[in-house]
PDB file of C-alpha atoms in Angstrom:
ATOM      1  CA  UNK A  24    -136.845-217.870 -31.330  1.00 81.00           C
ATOM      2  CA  UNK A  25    -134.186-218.628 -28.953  1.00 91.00           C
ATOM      3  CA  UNK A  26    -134.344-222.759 -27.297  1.00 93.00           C
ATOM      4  CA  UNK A  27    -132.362-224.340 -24.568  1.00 95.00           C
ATOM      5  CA  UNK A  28    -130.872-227.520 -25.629  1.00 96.00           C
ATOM      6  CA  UNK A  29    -128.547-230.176 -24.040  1.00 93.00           C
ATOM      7  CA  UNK A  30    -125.235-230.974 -25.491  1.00 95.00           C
ATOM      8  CA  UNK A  31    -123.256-233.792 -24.598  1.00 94.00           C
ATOM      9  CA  UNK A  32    -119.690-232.797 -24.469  1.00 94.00           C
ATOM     10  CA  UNK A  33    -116.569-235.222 -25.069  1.00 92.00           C
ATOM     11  CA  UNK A  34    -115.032-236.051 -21.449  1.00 88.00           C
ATOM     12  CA  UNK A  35    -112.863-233.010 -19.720  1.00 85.00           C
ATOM     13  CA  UNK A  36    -114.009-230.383 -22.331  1.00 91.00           C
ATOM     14  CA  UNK A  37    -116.895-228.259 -21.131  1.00 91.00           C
ATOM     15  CA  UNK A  38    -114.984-225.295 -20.751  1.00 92.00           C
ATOM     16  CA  UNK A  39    -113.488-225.396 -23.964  1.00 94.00           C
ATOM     17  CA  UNK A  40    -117.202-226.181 -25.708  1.00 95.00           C
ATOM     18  CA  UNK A  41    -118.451-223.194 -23.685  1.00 94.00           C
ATOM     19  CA  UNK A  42    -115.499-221.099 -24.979  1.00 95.00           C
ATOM     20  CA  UNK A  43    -115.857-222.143 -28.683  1.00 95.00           C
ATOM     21  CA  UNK A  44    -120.044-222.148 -28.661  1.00 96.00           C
ATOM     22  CA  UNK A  45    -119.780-218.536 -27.208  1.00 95.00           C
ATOM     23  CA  UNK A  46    -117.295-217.431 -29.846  1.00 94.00           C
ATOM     24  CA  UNK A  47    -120.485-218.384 -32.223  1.00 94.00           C
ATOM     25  CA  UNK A  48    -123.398-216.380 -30.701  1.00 93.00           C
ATOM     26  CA  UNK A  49    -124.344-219.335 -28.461  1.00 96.00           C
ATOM     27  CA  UNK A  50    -125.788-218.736 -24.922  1.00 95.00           C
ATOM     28  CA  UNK A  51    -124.207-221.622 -22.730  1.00 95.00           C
ATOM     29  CA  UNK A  52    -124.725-222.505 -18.592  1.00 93.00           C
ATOM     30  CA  UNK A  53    -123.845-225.532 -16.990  1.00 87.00           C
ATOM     31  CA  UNK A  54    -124.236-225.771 -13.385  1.00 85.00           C
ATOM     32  CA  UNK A  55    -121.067-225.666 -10.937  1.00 82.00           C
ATOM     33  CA  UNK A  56    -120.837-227.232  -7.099  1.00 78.00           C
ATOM     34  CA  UNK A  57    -118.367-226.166  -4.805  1.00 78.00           C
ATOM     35  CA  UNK A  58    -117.483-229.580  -3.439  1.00 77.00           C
ATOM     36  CA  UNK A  59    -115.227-230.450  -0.332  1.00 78.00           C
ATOM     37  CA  UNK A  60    -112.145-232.572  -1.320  1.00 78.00           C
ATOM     38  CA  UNK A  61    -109.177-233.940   0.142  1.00 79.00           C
ATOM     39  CA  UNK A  62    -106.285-233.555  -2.122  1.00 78.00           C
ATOM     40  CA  UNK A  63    -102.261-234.036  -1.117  1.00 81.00           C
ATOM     41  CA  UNK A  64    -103.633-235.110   2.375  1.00 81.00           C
ATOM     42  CA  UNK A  65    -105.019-230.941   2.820  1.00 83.00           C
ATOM     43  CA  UNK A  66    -108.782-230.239   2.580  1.00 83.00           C
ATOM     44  CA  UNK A  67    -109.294-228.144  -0.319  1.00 84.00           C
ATOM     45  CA  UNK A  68    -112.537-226.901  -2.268  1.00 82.00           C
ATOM     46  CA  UNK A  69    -112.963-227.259  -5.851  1.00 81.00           C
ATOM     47  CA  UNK A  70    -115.729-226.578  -8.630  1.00 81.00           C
ATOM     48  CA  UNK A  71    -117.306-229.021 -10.299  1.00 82.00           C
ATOM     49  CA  UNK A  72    -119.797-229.149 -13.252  1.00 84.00           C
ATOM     50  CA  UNK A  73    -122.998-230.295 -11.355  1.00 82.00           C
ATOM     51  CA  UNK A  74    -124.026-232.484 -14.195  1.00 86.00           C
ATOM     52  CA  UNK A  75    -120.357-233.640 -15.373  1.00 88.00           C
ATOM     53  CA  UNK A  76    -119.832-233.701 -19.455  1.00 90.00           C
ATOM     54  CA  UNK A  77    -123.551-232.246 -20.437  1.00 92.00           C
ATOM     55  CA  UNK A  78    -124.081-228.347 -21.391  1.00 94.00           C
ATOM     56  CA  UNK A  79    -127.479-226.428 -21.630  1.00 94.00           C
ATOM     57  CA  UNK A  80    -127.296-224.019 -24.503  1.00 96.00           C
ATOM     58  CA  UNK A  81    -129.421-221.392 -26.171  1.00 96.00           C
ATOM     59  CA  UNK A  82    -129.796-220.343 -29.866  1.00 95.00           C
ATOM     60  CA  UNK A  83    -132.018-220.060 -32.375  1.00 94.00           C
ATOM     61  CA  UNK A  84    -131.684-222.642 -35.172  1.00 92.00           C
ATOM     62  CA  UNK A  85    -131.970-220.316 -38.007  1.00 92.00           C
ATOM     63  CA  UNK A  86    -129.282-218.020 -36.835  1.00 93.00           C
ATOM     64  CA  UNK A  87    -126.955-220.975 -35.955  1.00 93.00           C
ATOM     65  CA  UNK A  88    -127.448-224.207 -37.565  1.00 93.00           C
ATOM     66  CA  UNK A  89    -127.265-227.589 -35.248  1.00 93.00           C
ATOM     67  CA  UNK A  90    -124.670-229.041 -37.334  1.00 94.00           C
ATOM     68  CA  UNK A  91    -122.328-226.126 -36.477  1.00 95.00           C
ATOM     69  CA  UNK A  92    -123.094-226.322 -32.743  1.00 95.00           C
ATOM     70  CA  UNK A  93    -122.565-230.074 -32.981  1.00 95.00           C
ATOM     71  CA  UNK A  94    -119.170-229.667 -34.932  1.00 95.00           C
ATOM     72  CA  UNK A  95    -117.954-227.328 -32.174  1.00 96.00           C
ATOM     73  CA  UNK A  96    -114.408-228.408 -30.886  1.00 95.00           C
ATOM     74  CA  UNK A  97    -115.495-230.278 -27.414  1.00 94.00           C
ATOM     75  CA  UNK A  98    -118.986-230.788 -27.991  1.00 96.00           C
ATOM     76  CA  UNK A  99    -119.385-234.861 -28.573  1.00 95.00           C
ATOM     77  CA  UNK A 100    -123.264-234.142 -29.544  1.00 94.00           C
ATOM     78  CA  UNK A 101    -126.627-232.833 -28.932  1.00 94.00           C
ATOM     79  CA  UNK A 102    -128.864-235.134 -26.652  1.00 90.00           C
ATOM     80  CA  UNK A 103    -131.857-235.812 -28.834  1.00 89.00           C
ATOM     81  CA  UNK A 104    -135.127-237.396 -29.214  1.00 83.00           C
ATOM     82  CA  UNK A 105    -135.804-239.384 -32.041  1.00 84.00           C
ATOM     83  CA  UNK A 106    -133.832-237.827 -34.939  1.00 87.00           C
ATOM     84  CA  UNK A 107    -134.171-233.807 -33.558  1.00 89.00           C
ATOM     85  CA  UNK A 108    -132.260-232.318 -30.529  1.00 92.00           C
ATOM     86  CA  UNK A 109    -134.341-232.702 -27.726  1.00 90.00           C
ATOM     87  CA  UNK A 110    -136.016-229.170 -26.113  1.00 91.00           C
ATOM     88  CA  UNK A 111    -135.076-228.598 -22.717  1.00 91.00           C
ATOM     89  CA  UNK A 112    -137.780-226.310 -20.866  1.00 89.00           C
ATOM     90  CA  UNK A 113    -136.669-222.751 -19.790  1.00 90.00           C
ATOM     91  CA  UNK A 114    -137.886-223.765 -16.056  1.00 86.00           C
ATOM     92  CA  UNK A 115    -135.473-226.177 -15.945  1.00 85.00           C
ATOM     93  CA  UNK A 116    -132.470-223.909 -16.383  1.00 87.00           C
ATOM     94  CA  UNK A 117    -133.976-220.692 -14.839  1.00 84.00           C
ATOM     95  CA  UNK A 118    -135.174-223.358 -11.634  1.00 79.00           C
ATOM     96  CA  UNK A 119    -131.349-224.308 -11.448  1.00 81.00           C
ATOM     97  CA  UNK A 120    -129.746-220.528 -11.967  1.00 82.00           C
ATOM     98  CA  UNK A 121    -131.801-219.308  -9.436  1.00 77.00           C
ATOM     99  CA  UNK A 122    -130.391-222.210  -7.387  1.00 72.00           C
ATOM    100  CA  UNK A 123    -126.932-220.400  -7.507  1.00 63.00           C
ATOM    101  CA  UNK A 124    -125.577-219.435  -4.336  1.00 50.00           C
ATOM    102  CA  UNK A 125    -123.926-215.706  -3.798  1.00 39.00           C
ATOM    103  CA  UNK A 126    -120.607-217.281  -5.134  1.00 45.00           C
ATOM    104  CA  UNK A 127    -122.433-218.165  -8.431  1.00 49.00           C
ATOM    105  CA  UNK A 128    -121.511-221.981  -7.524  1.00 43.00           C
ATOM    106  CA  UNK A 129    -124.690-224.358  -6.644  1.00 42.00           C
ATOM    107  CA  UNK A 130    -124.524-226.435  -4.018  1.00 48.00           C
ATOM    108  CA  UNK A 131    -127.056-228.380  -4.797  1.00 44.00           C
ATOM    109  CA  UNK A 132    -125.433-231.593  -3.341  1.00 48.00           C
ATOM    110  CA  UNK A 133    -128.256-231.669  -0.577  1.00 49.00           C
ATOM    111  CA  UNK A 134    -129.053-234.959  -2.054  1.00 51.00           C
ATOM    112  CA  UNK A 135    -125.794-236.468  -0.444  1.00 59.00           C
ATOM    113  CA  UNK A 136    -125.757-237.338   2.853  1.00 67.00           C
ATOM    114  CA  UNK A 137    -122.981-234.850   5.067  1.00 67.00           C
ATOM    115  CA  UNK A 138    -120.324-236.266   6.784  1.00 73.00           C
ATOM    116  CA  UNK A 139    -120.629-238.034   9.981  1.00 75.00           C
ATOM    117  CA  UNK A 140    -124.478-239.401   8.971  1.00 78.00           C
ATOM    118  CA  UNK A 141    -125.365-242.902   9.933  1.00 77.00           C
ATOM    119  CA  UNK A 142    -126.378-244.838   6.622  1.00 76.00           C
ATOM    120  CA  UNK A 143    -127.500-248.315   6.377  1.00 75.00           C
ATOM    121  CA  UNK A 144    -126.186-249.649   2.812  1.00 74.00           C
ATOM    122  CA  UNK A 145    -129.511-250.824   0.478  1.00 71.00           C
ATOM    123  CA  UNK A 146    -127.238-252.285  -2.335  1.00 66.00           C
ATOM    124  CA  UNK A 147    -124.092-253.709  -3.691  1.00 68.00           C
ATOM    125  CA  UNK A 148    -121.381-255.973  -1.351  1.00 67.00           C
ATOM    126  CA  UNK A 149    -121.781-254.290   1.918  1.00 69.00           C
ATOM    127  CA  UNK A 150    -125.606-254.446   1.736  1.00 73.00           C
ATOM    128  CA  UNK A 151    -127.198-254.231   4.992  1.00 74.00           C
ATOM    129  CA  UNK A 152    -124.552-252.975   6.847  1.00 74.00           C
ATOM    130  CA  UNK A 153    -124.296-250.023   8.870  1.00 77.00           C
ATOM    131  CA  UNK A 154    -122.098-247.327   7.757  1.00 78.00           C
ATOM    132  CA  UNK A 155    -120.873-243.745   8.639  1.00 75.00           C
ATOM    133  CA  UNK A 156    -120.418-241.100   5.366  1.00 72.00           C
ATOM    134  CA  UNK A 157    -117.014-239.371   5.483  1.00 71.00           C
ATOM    135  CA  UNK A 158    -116.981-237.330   2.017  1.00 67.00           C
ATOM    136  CA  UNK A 159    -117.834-237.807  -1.794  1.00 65.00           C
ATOM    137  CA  UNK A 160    -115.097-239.795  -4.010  1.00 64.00           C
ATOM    138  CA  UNK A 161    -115.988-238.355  -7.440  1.00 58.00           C
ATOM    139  CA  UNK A 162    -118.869-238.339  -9.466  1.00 53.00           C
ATOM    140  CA  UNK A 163    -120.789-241.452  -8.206  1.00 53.00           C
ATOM    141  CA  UNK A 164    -119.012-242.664  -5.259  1.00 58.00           C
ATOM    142  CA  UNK A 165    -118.238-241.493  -1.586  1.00 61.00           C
ATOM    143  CA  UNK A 166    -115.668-242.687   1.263  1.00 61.00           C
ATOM    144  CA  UNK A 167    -117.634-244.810   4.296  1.00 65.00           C
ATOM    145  CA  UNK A 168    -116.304-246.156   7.328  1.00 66.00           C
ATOM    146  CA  UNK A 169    -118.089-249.505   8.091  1.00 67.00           C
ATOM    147  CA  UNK A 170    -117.578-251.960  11.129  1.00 62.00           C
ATOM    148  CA  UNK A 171    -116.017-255.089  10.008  1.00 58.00           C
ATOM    149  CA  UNK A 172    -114.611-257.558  12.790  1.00 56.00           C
ATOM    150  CA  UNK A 173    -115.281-254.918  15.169  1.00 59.00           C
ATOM    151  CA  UNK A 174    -112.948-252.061  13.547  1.00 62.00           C
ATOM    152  CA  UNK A 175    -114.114-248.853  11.508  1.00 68.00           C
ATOM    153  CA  UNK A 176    -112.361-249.450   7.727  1.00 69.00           C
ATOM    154  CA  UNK A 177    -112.996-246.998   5.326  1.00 68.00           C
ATOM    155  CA  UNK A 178    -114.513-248.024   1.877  1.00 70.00           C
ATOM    156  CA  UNK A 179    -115.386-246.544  -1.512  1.00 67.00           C
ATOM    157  CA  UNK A 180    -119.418-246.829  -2.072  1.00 66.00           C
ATOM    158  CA  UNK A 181    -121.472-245.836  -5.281  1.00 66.00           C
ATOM    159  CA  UNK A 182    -123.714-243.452  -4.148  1.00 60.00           C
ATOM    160  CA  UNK A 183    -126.672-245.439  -5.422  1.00 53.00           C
ATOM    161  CA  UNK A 184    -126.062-248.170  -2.507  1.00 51.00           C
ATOM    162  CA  UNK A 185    -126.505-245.405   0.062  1.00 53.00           C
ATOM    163  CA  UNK A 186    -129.954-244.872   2.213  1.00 53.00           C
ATOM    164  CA  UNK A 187    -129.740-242.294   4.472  1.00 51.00           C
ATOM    165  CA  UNK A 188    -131.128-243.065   7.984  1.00 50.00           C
TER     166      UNK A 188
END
């Protein structure tokens, strides 16, 4: 019987885990956003892995063994509990396909404030303060304009520090 499990791939190499586990009989999805970007001073939009470095995949272990889908060129190792690679439910994975817009690209980023929201800053150096969201830096940060000595100045923020108001 076929299980979905969660592989933790070495940095950068999704694609070429996906490529390599496929080439084995392995049924992979990771999750893609279409995320808004400044790059060379032009606005462009690029695809992301929602959940950067991790891959869901489905086999069944006596067809494929784990040790082959762990030795897989790009795959770092399975996430696991205890000494056994941990289960990961079918509703999980079917919950975030069906996600998928009509480009087959989540945007799932709902979480994140869009730009031009009013935040006031729970955490970190700036706590307290006032801010204004301008766009996501990355995988944990985003660009804010705050208020200090009475101009706007725009400043990288972990996206943990943020509370949306």
């Amino acid at each position: 019987m076929k299980d979905w499990y969660l592989l933790y791939c070495k940095r950068s190499e999704q694609e070429r885990a996906v490529i390599n586990l496929e080439r084995q009989g392995v049924g992979c999805y990771y999750p893609q956003v279409t995320v808004k970007k400044v790059s060379r001073g032009k606005r462009i939009e690029s695809i992301e892995p929602l959940f950067p470095s991790y891959v869901f995949v489905q086999f069944d272990p006596e067809t494929v063994s784990y040790t082959s889908v762990r030795s897989t060129r790009g795959v770092a190792d399975f996430i696991r509990c205890g000494a056994m690679p941990q289960k990961v439910r079918e509703e999980l994975i079917y919950n975030l396909m069906m996600n998928e817009d009509s480009e087959k690209h989540q945007r799932l980023l709902s979480i994140l404030p869009q730009p031009g929201d009013t935040l006031k800053l729970e955490q970190g150096k700036f706590q307290g303060l006032e801010a204004i969201y301008q766009e996501p830096d990355g995988e944990k940060r985003s660009f804010m304009l705050i208020n200090l000595l009475g101009k706007p100045v725009k400043v990288s923020i972990e996206n943990t520090d943020l509370l949306k108001k």
